[in-house]
Amino acid sequence: MLQPWQNTAYRHRDPVGRGGHRGDPLQPANVSCLLWMLMGYMLVTAVLVVALGRLGDMWGRVRIYNAGFLIFTLTSVILSLDPFQGAGGALWLIGWRIAQAVGGAMLMANSAAILTDAFPARQRGMALGVNMVAGIAGSFVGLVLGGALVTWNWRSVFWVNVPIGIIGTVWAYKSLHETGVRTPGRMDWRGNLTFAVGLTALLAGISYGIQPYGGHTMGWTNPWVLAGLIGGGAVLALFCVIETKVAEPMFPLRLFRDAAFAGGNLAALLGSIARGGLQFMLIIWLPGIWLPLHGYDYADTPLWAGIYMLPLTVGFLVAGPVSGYLSDKYGARLFAAAGFVVMAASFAGLLALPTDFGYGLSALLVFLNGLGGGLFAAPNTSIIMSSVPAEARGAASGMRATFQNAGMVLSMGVFFSLMVAGLSGSLPGTLTSGLTAQGVPAGAAHTVAGLPPVGVLFAAFLGYNPIQHLLGGSILGGLPPENGAHLTGREFFPHLISQPFHDGLVVVFSLAIAMSLAAAAASLIRARRRTTTSAPAQRP
């Protein structure tokens, strides 16, 4: 199925108003809308996967998984029927994407647990590797297909999900059968409520922290952001206290007594943040700078960005099943740690690239990054799932998915904040000098230079040249024709932001290297004692 984070941006371009003022990503109101388009799905899945994994332990993992397929398919139909335009259309998409995230969380929370139930320890890494390869292949197909379909009709991005969802739903109901241990029990409502409120407030605070506020380039001094960060942290602390006192907790904290389980989840969190930074930066770097400089129209850059990211997917596809198979034979820890070392090396190589790079070397580095991710993914999941008793696999799978999804949301907040901080120092002066050199009046150039850097990032993310909209026809009409054509052409805006963007990129990739190496170290943590399970545990 088409993946959530890829196509929300594509869909946003049409309902909010293609080419109109309300479709301008530099408008503050639209920055908030774009954030929810990108992060609403991830935030909801991060909040719900543990509870839905626990429901899988209680009611049956296959039953919850199949219901997730059905919900995902039905909401795809509803999303394609968006009856509104402008802001109303965007709110329809955001709201139903949140509903769709419930179905996605059902799938995500129980897939690894179902595979762990179905395969013995000696085959578990291979099974998980194949499952992850199927997921990443779907991500790439969705990225390219979504970019192609949106040029025809943005609703078709949802239509293509419908037959796939129907086939998947029918197949799941006919073919999947319960093989795991079902553990009847009661829902931990206090734990669910405090976890949902605390995590939502914390992640929403991080998300809104990258938006401008009160004349500042970011919103970390916004009282609502501070309330979300501090209040969310406090509620999550209360959640931890509650979970130690209830008989049947939704988030069994006792599982973290196993060092392998704790280390595996820490590695998953750090790895998700590092990988998220690469993905977000590449989908800004390619459509906003590199592709226009190489002759691609802005309207086509989202599609071609997906195509040029193919080496990332190929690397994962190559390494995923091989790593899973070999980890079954030789142990999972070294493969998981080696994957992150390879990722760190690829980040170091990307750090050395100029913004207008040669594609051959960059393709190799991106391939290595995907290779590292593939080496890590299945062994890490196998370490986590093999370290818990059979009756807790649904909850453990939900925990793993929570850390991964929370890492994606955190990566957006962390890396966008670092990038905005890097841009805010050099971008205003670069914009002012670049515009005035082409004859733009100093007052107009100063106004444009004061635009929020996060708007520039979103413009680049959407493959959108903002100069024409920012200057307007009256200013452009008063310039010599050759100057106006240069300002609104393919090269002016990418050349203008390339050096400030690279300044921010240095900080982003340096942190990604540090996180990858820390994740490698976490992957090597061994349990002090073996957890007793009802099925043979893998020797990670």
Coordinates of C-alpha atoms in Angstrom, one line a residue:
M1 CA 0.0 0.0 0.0
L2 CA 1.1 3.6 -0.5
Q3 CA 2.9 4.7 2.6
P4 CA 1.7 7.5 4.9
W5 CA 4.5 10.0 5.0
Q6 CA 5.2 10.0 1.3
N7 CA 1.9 10.9 -0.2
T8 CA 0.5 13.4 2.3
A9 CA 2.7 16.1 0.8
Y10 CA 1.6 15.1 -2.7
R11 CA -2.0 15.3 -1.7
H12 CA -1.7 18.6 0.0
R13 CA -0.7 20.4 -3.1
D14 CA -4.1 20.1 -4.8
P15 CA -6.8 20.3 -2.0
V16 CA -5.3 23.4 -0.4
G17 CA -5.2 25.2 -3.8
R18 CA -2.6 24.5 -6.5
G19 CA -0.8 27.6 -7.3
G20 CA -2.9 29.8 -5.1
H21 CA -2.2 31.8 -2.0
R22 CA -3.6 29.2 0.3
G23 CA -1.4 26.5 -1.3
D24 CA 1.8 28.6 -0.5
P25 CA 3.8 26.5 2.0
L26 CA 5.5 29.7 3.2
Q27 CA 2.3 30.9 4.8
P28 CA 2.4 30.2 8.6
A29 CA -1.1 28.6 8.7
N30 CA 0.0 26.2 6.0
V31 CA 3.1 25.2 7.8
S32 CA 0.9 23.9 10.7
C33 CA -1.3 22.1 8.1
L34 CA 1.7 20.5 6.5
L35 CA 3.1 19.4 9.8
W36 CA -0.1 17.5 10.6
M37 CA -0.2 16.1 7.1
L38 CA 3.2 14.6 7.7
M39 CA 3.1 13.8 11.3
G40 CA -0.5 13.1 12.3
Y41 CA -0.3 9.5 11.1
M42 CA 3.0 8.8 12.8
L43 CA 1.9 10.4 16.0
V44 CA -1.3 8.3 16.3
T45 CA 0.4 5.1 15.5
A46 CA 3.1 5.8 18.1
V47 CA 0.4 6.3 20.7
L48 CA -1.8 3.3 19.8
V49 CA 0.5 0.5 18.9
V50 CA 1.2 -0.7 22.5
A51 CA -2.5 -0.8 23.4
L52 CA -3.4 -2.6 20.2
G53 CA -0.6 -5.0 20.7
R54 CA -1.9 -5.7 24.2
L55 CA -5.4 -6.3 22.7
G56 CA -3.8 -8.7 20.3
D57 CA -2.4 -10.7 23.3
M58 CA -5.9 -10.7 24.9
W59 CA -8.3 -11.2 21.9
G60 CA -6.0 -12.7 19.3
R61 CA -3.3 -11.1 17.2
V62 CA -4.7 -12.2 13.8
R63 CA -8.1 -10.8 14.7
I64 CA -6.7 -7.3 15.4
Y65 CA -4.4 -7.5 12.4
N66 CA -7.3 -8.3 10.0
A67 CA -9.4 -5.6 11.5
G68 CA -6.6 -3.2 10.8
F69 CA -6.6 -4.1 7.1
L70 CA -10.3 -3.5 6.9
I71 CA -10.1 -0.1 8.6
F72 CA -7.2 1.0 6.4
T73 CA -9.1 0.1 3.2
L74 CA -12.3 1.8 4.2
T75 CA -10.6 5.0 5.2
S76 CA -8.8 5.0 1.9
V77 CA -12.2 5.2 0.2
I78 CA -13.4 8.0 2.5
L79 CA -10.2 10.0 1.9
S80 CA -10.6 9.8 -1.9
L81 CA -14.1 11.3 -1.5
D82 CA -12.9 14.5 0.1
P83 CA -15.9 16.9 -0.8
F84 CA -14.1 20.2 0.3
Q85 CA -11.6 22.6 -1.1
G86 CA -9.0 24.8 0.5
A87 CA -8.6 24.5 4.3
G88 CA -11.7 22.3 4.6
G89 CA -10.3 19.8 2.2
A90 CA -7.0 19.7 4.1
L91 CA -8.8 19.2 7.5
W92 CA -10.8 16.3 5.9
L93 CA -7.6 14.7 4.9
I94 CA -5.9 15.2 8.2
G95 CA -8.8 13.9 10.2
W96 CA -9.4 10.8 8.2
R97 CA -5.6 10.1 8.0
I98 CA -5.7 10.0 11.8
A99 CA -8.6 7.5 11.6
Q100 CA -6.6 5.5 9.0
A101 CA -3.7 5.5 11.5
V102 CA -5.8 3.3 13.8
G103 CA -5.9 0.6 11.1
G104 CA -2.2 1.1 10.4
A105 CA -1.4 0.8 14.1
M106 CA -3.4 -2.5 14.3
L107 CA -1.2 -3.9 11.5
M108 CA 2.0 -2.6 12.8
A109 CA 1.4 -3.7 16.4
N110 CA 0.8 -7.3 15.6
S111 CA 2.7 -8.2 12.4
A112 CA 6.0 -9.0 14.2
A113 CA 4.2 -10.9 16.9
I114 CA 2.3 -13.1 14.4
L115 CA 5.6 -14.0 12.6
T116 CA 7.3 -14.7 15.9
D117 CA 4.4 -17.1 16.8
A118 CA 4.5 -18.8 13.5
F119 CA 8.2 -19.4 13.1
P120 CA 10.7 -21.2 15.4
A121 CA 13.7 -19.3 16.6
R122 CA 16.0 -20.9 14.0
Q123 CA 13.9 -19.3 11.1
R124 CA 12.6 -16.2 12.8
G125 CA 15.3 -13.7 11.5
M126 CA 14.7 -14.8 7.9
A127 CA 10.9 -14.5 8.3
L128 CA 11.2 -11.0 9.8
G129 CA 13.7 -10.0 7.1
V130 CA 11.3 -11.0 4.3
N131 CA 8.5 -9.2 6.0
M132 CA 10.5 -6.0 6.3
V133 CA 11.7 -6.2 2.7
A134 CA 8.0 -6.4 1.6
G135 CA 7.3 -3.3 3.6
I136 CA 10.2 -1.3 2.2
A137 CA 9.4 -2.4 -1.3
G138 CA 5.9 -1.1 -0.8
S139 CA 7.3 2.1 0.4
F140 CA 9.3 2.6 -2.7
V141 CA 6.5 1.6 -5.1
G142 CA 4.2 4.0 -3.1
L143 CA 6.7 6.9 -3.4
V144 CA 7.1 6.6 -7.2
L145 CA 3.5 5.6 -7.9
G146 CA 2.2 8.4 -5.7
G147 CA 4.4 11.0 -7.5
A148 CA 3.1 9.8 -10.9
L149 CA -0.6 9.6 -10.0
V150 CA -0.8 13.0 -8.4
T151 CA 0.1 14.7 -11.7
W152 CA -3.1 13.1 -13.1
N153 CA -5.5 13.3 -10.1
W154 CA -4.6 13.5 -6.4
R155 CA -7.5 11.3 -5.4
S156 CA -6.0 8.4 -7.4
V157 CA -3.3 8.2 -4.7
F158 CA -6.1 6.8 -2.4
W159 CA -7.9 4.8 -5.2
V160 CA -4.9 2.6 -5.8
N161 CA -5.0 1.6 -2.1
V162 CA -8.5 0.3 -2.4
P163 CA -8.0 -2.8 -4.5
I164 CA -4.8 -3.7 -2.7
G165 CA -6.5 -3.3 0.6
I166 CA -9.5 -5.4 -0.4
I167 CA -7.3 -8.2 -1.7
G168 CA -5.1 -8.0 1.4
T169 CA -8.2 -8.0 3.7
V170 CA -9.8 -11.0 2.0
W171 CA -6.5 -12.9 2.0
A172 CA -5.8 -12.1 5.6
Y173 CA -9.3 -13.3 6.8
K174 CA -9.0 -16.5 4.7
S175 CA -5.4 -17.4 5.3
L176 CA -4.2 -16.2 8.7
H177 CA -5.0 -18.3 11.7
E178 CA -4.2 -17.9 15.4
T179 CA -1.1 -19.8 16.5
G180 CA 0.0 -17.8 19.5
V181 CA -0.8 -17.8 23.1
R182 CA -3.9 -15.8 24.0
T183 CA -3.9 -14.2 27.4
P184 CA -7.4 -13.1 28.6
G185 CA -7.3 -10.1 30.8
R186 CA -8.5 -6.5 31.4
M187 CA -7.5 -3.3 29.7
D188 CA -5.4 -1.0 31.7
W189 CA -7.5 2.1 31.1
R190 CA -5.5 4.4 33.4
G191 CA -2.3 3.4 31.7
N192 CA -3.8 3.8 28.2
L193 CA -5.1 7.3 29.0
T194 CA -2.0 8.6 30.6
F195 CA 0.3 7.1 27.9
A196 CA -1.9 8.6 25.1
V197 CA -2.1 12.1 26.7
G198 CA 1.6 12.2 27.7
L199 CA 3.0 11.0 24.4
T200 CA 0.7 13.1 22.3
A201 CA 1.5 16.2 24.2
L202 CA 5.2 15.5 24.1
L203 CA 5.4 14.7 20.4
A204 CA 3.0 17.5 19.5
G205 CA 5.2 20.0 21.4
I206 CA 8.3 18.8 19.5
S207 CA 6.4 19.2 16.2
Y208 CA 5.2 22.7 16.9
G209 CA 8.6 23.7 18.2
I210 CA 9.9 24.0 14.7
Q211 CA 7.3 26.6 13.7
P212 CA 8.0 30.3 14.0
Y213 CA 6.7 32.1 17.1
G214 CA 6.8 35.7 18.3
G215 CA 9.4 36.9 15.9
H216 CA 11.6 33.9 16.5
T217 CA 12.5 31.4 13.7
M218 CA 11.3 28.5 15.9
G219 CA 8.7 28.1 18.6
W220 CA 10.6 26.6 21.6
T221 CA 9.6 29.6 23.7
N222 CA 5.9 29.2 22.8
P223 CA 4.0 28.6 26.1
W224 CA 1.9 25.9 24.4
V225 CA 5.1 24.1 23.2
L226 CA 6.6 24.3 26.7
A227 CA 3.4 23.1 28.2
G228 CA 3.4 20.1 25.8
L229 CA 7.0 19.2 26.5
I230 CA 6.9 19.7 30.3
G231 CA 3.3 18.5 30.8
G232 CA 3.8 15.5 28.5
G233 CA 6.9 14.5 30.2
A234 CA 5.2 14.7 33.6
V235 CA 2.2 12.7 32.5
L236 CA 4.5 10.0 31.0
A237 CA 6.3 9.9 34.4
L238 CA 2.9 9.4 36.1
F239 CA 2.2 6.6 33.5
C240 CA 5.4 4.8 34.5
V241 CA 4.2 4.9 38.2
I242 CA 0.8 3.6 37.3
E243 CA 2.3 0.7 35.3
T244 CA 4.3 -0.5 38.3
K245 CA 1.1 -0.7 40.4
V246 CA -1.6 -2.3 38.2
A247 CA -1.9 -6.1 37.9
E248 CA -2.2 -6.1 34.1
P249 CA -0.2 -3.2 32.7
M250 CA -0.5 -2.2 29.0
F251 CA 3.2 -1.4 28.9
P252 CA 4.9 -4.2 31.0
L253 CA 7.9 -2.3 32.3
R254 CA 9.2 -5.6 33.8
L255 CA 10.3 -6.5 30.2
F256 CA 12.9 -3.8 30.4
R257 CA 14.7 -5.8 33.1
D258 CA 16.0 -7.9 30.3
A259 CA 19.0 -6.0 29.0
A260 CA 18.6 -7.4 25.5
F261 CA 15.0 -6.2 25.3
A262 CA 16.0 -2.7 26.6
G263 CA 19.1 -2.4 24.4
G264 CA 17.2 -3.6 21.3
N265 CA 14.5 -1.0 21.8
L266 CA 17.0 1.8 22.5
A267 CA 18.8 0.9 19.3
A268 CA 15.5 0.9 17.4
L269 CA 14.7 4.4 18.7
L270 CA 18.1 5.8 17.9
G271 CA 18.2 4.2 14.5
S272 CA 14.7 5.5 13.7
I273 CA 15.8 9.0 14.5
A274 CA 19.0 8.7 12.4
R275 CA 17.2 7.1 9.4
G276 CA 14.4 9.6 9.6
G277 CA 16.9 12.4 9.3
L278 CA 18.3 11.0 6.1
Q279 CA 14.9 10.5 4.5
F280 CA 13.7 14.0 5.3
M281 CA 16.9 15.6 4.2
L282 CA 17.1 13.7 1.0
I283 CA 13.5 14.6 0.0
I284 CA 14.5 18.3 0.6
W285 CA 17.9 18.1 -0.9
L286 CA 16.8 16.4 -4.2
P287 CA 13.6 18.2 -5.1
G288 CA 14.5 21.6 -3.7
I289 CA 18.1 21.9 -4.9
W290 CA 19.7 19.1 -6.9
L291 CA 16.9 18.2 -9.4
P292 CA 16.1 21.8 -10.5
L293 CA 19.8 22.4 -11.0
H294 CA 19.9 19.4 -13.3
G295 CA 17.0 20.6 -15.5
Y296 CA 13.9 19.1 -13.9
D297 CA 10.7 21.2 -13.6
Y298 CA 9.6 21.8 -10.0
A299 CA 6.2 20.1 -10.7
D300 CA 8.1 16.9 -11.5
T301 CA 10.7 16.9 -8.7
P302 CA 8.6 14.9 -6.1
L303 CA 8.3 12.0 -8.6
W304 CA 12.0 12.1 -9.6
A305 CA 13.1 12.4 -6.1
G306 CA 11.5 9.0 -5.4
I307 CA 13.2 7.5 -8.4
Y308 CA 16.6 8.8 -7.5
M309 CA 16.2 7.4 -4.0
L310 CA 16.0 3.9 -5.5
P311 CA 19.5 2.9 -4.3
L312 CA 18.3 3.3 -0.7
T313 CA 15.5 0.8 -1.2
V314 CA 17.8 -1.6 -3.2
G315 CA 20.3 -1.6 -0.4
F316 CA 17.6 -2.6 2.1
L317 CA 16.1 -5.2 -0.2
V318 CA 19.6 -6.8 -0.7
A319 CA 20.6 -6.9 3.0
G320 CA 17.2 -7.5 4.7
P321 CA 16.6 -11.2 4.0
V322 CA 20.3 -12.1 3.9
S323 CA 20.9 -10.5 7.3
G324 CA 17.9 -12.3 8.7
Y325 CA 19.0 -15.6 7.4
L326 CA 22.6 -15.3 8.6
S327 CA 21.5 -13.9 12.0
D328 CA 19.5 -17.1 12.5
K329 CA 22.8 -19.1 12.0
Y330 CA 25.4 -16.9 13.7
G331 CA 23.5 -14.7 16.1
A332 CA 21.8 -11.3 15.7
R333 CA 23.9 -8.8 17.7
L334 CA 26.9 -8.5 15.4
F335 CA 24.7 -8.0 12.3
A336 CA 22.6 -5.4 14.0
A337 CA 25.6 -3.5 15.2
A338 CA 27.4 -3.8 11.9
G339 CA 24.4 -2.3 10.2
F340 CA 24.6 0.8 12.2
V341 CA 28.4 1.1 11.6
V342 CA 27.7 0.9 7.9
M343 CA 25.0 3.6 8.3
A344 CA 27.4 5.9 10.2
A345 CA 30.0 5.5 7.4
S346 CA 27.4 6.4 4.8
F347 CA 26.4 9.5 6.7
A348 CA 30.1 10.5 6.9
G349 CA 30.4 10.1 3.1
L350 CA 27.2 12.2 2.5
L351 CA 28.6 14.8 4.9
A352 CA 31.6 15.3 2.5
L353 CA 29.4 15.7 -0.6
P354 CA 28.9 19.2 -2.1
T355 CA 25.3 20.3 -2.5
D356 CA 25.6 19.9 -6.3
F357 CA 27.0 16.4 -6.1
G358 CA 27.8 13.8 -8.8
Y359 CA 25.0 11.2 -8.7
G360 CA 27.2 8.1 -9.0
L361 CA 29.0 8.6 -5.7
S362 CA 25.8 9.8 -3.9
A363 CA 23.9 6.7 -5.2
L364 CA 26.6 4.5 -3.7
L365 CA 26.5 6.2 -0.4
V366 CA 22.7 6.1 -0.3
F367 CA 22.8 2.4 -1.2
L368 CA 25.2 1.8 1.7
N369 CA 22.8 3.5 4.0
G370 CA 20.0 1.2 2.9
L371 CA 22.3 -1.7 3.2
G372 CA 23.1 -0.8 6.8
G373 CA 19.4 -0.4 7.6
G374 CA 18.7 -3.9 6.1
L375 CA 21.5 -5.4 8.1
F376 CA 20.1 -4.0 11.3
A377 CA 16.3 -4.3 10.9
A378 CA 15.5 -8.1 11.1
P379 CA 18.2 -9.0 13.7
N380 CA 17.1 -6.1 16.0
T381 CA 13.5 -7.2 15.8
S382 CA 14.5 -10.8 16.4
I383 CA 16.5 -9.8 19.5
I384 CA 13.5 -7.9 20.9
M385 CA 10.9 -10.5 20.1
S386 CA 13.0 -13.5 21.3
S387 CA 13.7 -11.9 24.7
V388 CA 10.1 -11.9 25.9
P389 CA 7.7 -14.7 27.0
A390 CA 5.2 -15.8 24.4
E391 CA 2.2 -14.3 26.1
A392 CA 3.7 -10.8 26.0
R393 CA 4.7 -10.8 22.3
G394 CA 1.8 -8.5 21.3
A395 CA 2.7 -5.9 23.8
A396 CA 6.4 -6.3 23.0
S397 CA 5.7 -5.8 19.3
G398 CA 3.7 -2.7 20.1
M399 CA 6.5 -1.3 22.2
R400 CA 9.0 -1.9 19.4
A401 CA 6.7 -0.1 17.0
T402 CA 6.2 2.7 19.5
F403 CA 9.9 3.4 19.7
Q404 CA 10.3 3.3 15.9
N405 CA 7.3 5.6 15.3
A406 CA 8.2 8.0 18.1
G407 CA 11.8 8.1 16.6
M408 CA 10.4 9.2 13.2
V409 CA 8.4 12.1 14.9
L410 CA 11.4 13.0 17.0
S411 CA 13.7 12.9 14.0
M412 CA 11.5 15.5 12.3
G413 CA 11.6 17.8 15.3
V414 CA 15.3 17.3 16.0
F415 CA 16.6 17.5 12.5
F416 CA 14.3 20.3 11.3
S417 CA 15.2 22.3 14.3
L418 CA 18.9 21.8 13.6
M419 CA 18.4 22.6 9.9
V420 CA 16.4 25.8 10.8
A421 CA 19.1 26.9 13.2
G422 CA 21.7 26.5 10.5
L423 CA 19.6 28.3 7.9
S424 CA 18.6 31.2 10.2
G425 CA 22.1 32.5 10.5
S426 CA 23.0 32.7 6.8
L427 CA 19.8 32.5 4.8
P428 CA 18.6 36.1 5.4
G429 CA 21.8 37.7 4.2
T430 CA 22.0 35.3 1.3
L431 CA 18.4 36.1 0.2
T432 CA 18.9 39.8 0.5
S433 CA 22.1 40.0 -1.5
G434 CA 20.9 37.5 -4.1
L435 CA 17.6 39.4 -4.8
T436 CA 19.1 42.9 -4.8
A437 CA 21.8 41.8 -7.2
Q438 CA 18.9 41.1 -9.7
G439 CA 17.4 44.5 -9.2
V440 CA 14.8 43.7 -6.6
P441 CA 14.1 46.8 -4.4
A442 CA 15.9 46.6 -1.0
G443 CA 12.6 46.8 1.0
A444 CA 11.1 43.9 -0.9
A445 CA 14.3 41.9 -0.7
H446 CA 14.4 42.5 3.1
T447 CA 10.8 41.3 3.5
V448 CA 11.5 38.1 1.6
A449 CA 14.7 37.5 3.6
G450 CA 12.6 37.6 6.8
L451 CA 10.5 34.6 5.8
P452 CA 10.6 31.7 8.3
P453 CA 13.4 29.2 7.3
V454 CA 11.0 26.3 8.0
G455 CA 8.9 27.6 5.1
V456 CA 11.9 27.3 2.8
L457 CA 12.4 23.7 3.9
F458 CA 8.7 22.9 3.2
A459 CA 8.9 24.6 -0.2
A460 CA 11.9 22.5 -1.1
F461 CA 10.2 19.4 0.3
L462 CA 7.2 20.0 -2.1
G463 CA 9.4 20.8 -5.0
Y464 CA 8.1 24.3 -4.9
N465 CA 9.8 27.5 -6.1
P466 CA 8.5 30.3 -3.8
I467 CA 10.2 33.3 -5.4
Q468 CA 7.5 34.2 -7.9
H469 CA 4.8 34.0 -5.1
L470 CA 6.9 36.0 -2.7
L471 CA 7.8 38.9 -5.0
G472 CA 4.5 39.0 -6.9
G473 CA 3.7 40.2 -10.4
S474 CA 4.1 43.9 -9.6
I475 CA 7.7 43.6 -8.5
L476 CA 8.7 41.1 -11.2
G477 CA 7.0 43.2 -13.8
G478 CA 9.1 46.2 -12.9
L479 CA 12.4 44.3 -13.5
P480 CA 14.2 43.7 -16.8
P481 CA 12.8 40.6 -18.5
E482 CA 16.0 38.7 -18.2
N483 CA 16.2 39.4 -14.5
G484 CA 12.6 38.3 -13.9
A485 CA 13.2 35.1 -15.9
H486 CA 16.4 34.3 -13.9
L487 CA 14.6 34.9 -10.6
T488 CA 11.8 32.5 -11.4
G489 CA 13.9 30.0 -13.3
R490 CA 15.1 26.6 -12.1
E491 CA 18.5 27.7 -10.9
F492 CA 18.2 30.9 -8.9
F493 CA 16.4 29.6 -5.8
P494 CA 18.4 26.3 -5.5
H495 CA 21.7 28.2 -5.9
L496 CA 20.6 30.7 -3.3
I497 CA 19.7 28.2 -0.6
S498 CA 22.3 25.6 -1.4
Q499 CA 25.1 26.9 0.9
P500 CA 22.9 27.8 3.9
F501 CA 21.2 24.4 3.5
H502 CA 24.6 22.6 3.4
D503 CA 25.6 24.5 6.6
G504 CA 22.6 23.0 8.4
L505 CA 23.2 19.6 6.8
V506 CA 26.7 19.3 8.4
V507 CA 25.1 19.5 11.8
V508 CA 22.3 17.1 10.9
F509 CA 24.5 14.4 9.5
S510 CA 27.0 14.7 12.3
L511 CA 24.3 14.0 14.8
A512 CA 23.1 11.1 12.7
I513 CA 26.6 9.6 12.8
A514 CA 26.7 9.9 16.6
M515 CA 23.2 8.3 16.9
S516 CA 24.1 5.4 14.6
L517 CA 27.2 4.6 16.6
A518 CA 25.3 4.8 19.8
A519 CA 22.7 2.4 18.4
A520 CA 25.4 0.0 17.3
A521 CA 26.7 0.0 20.9
A522 CA 23.1 -0.6 22.2
S523 CA 22.7 -3.5 19.8
L524 CA 25.6 -5.3 21.5
I525 CA 24.0 -5.3 25.0
R526 CA 23.5 -8.8 26.3
A527 CA 21.0 -10.1 28.8
R528 CA 22.4 -10.9 32.2
R529 CA 20.1 -13.9 32.4
R530 CA 17.9 -15.8 29.9
T531 CA 14.1 -15.0 30.0
T532 CA 12.0 -18.1 30.3
T533 CA 9.7 -18.5 27.3
S534 CA 7.1 -21.0 26.3
A535 CA 8.9 -21.4 22.9
P536 CA 12.7 -21.9 22.4
A537 CA 14.4 -18.5 22.4
Q538 CA 16.8 -17.5 19.8
R539 CA 20.4 -17.1 20.7
P540 CA 20.9 -13.4 19.6

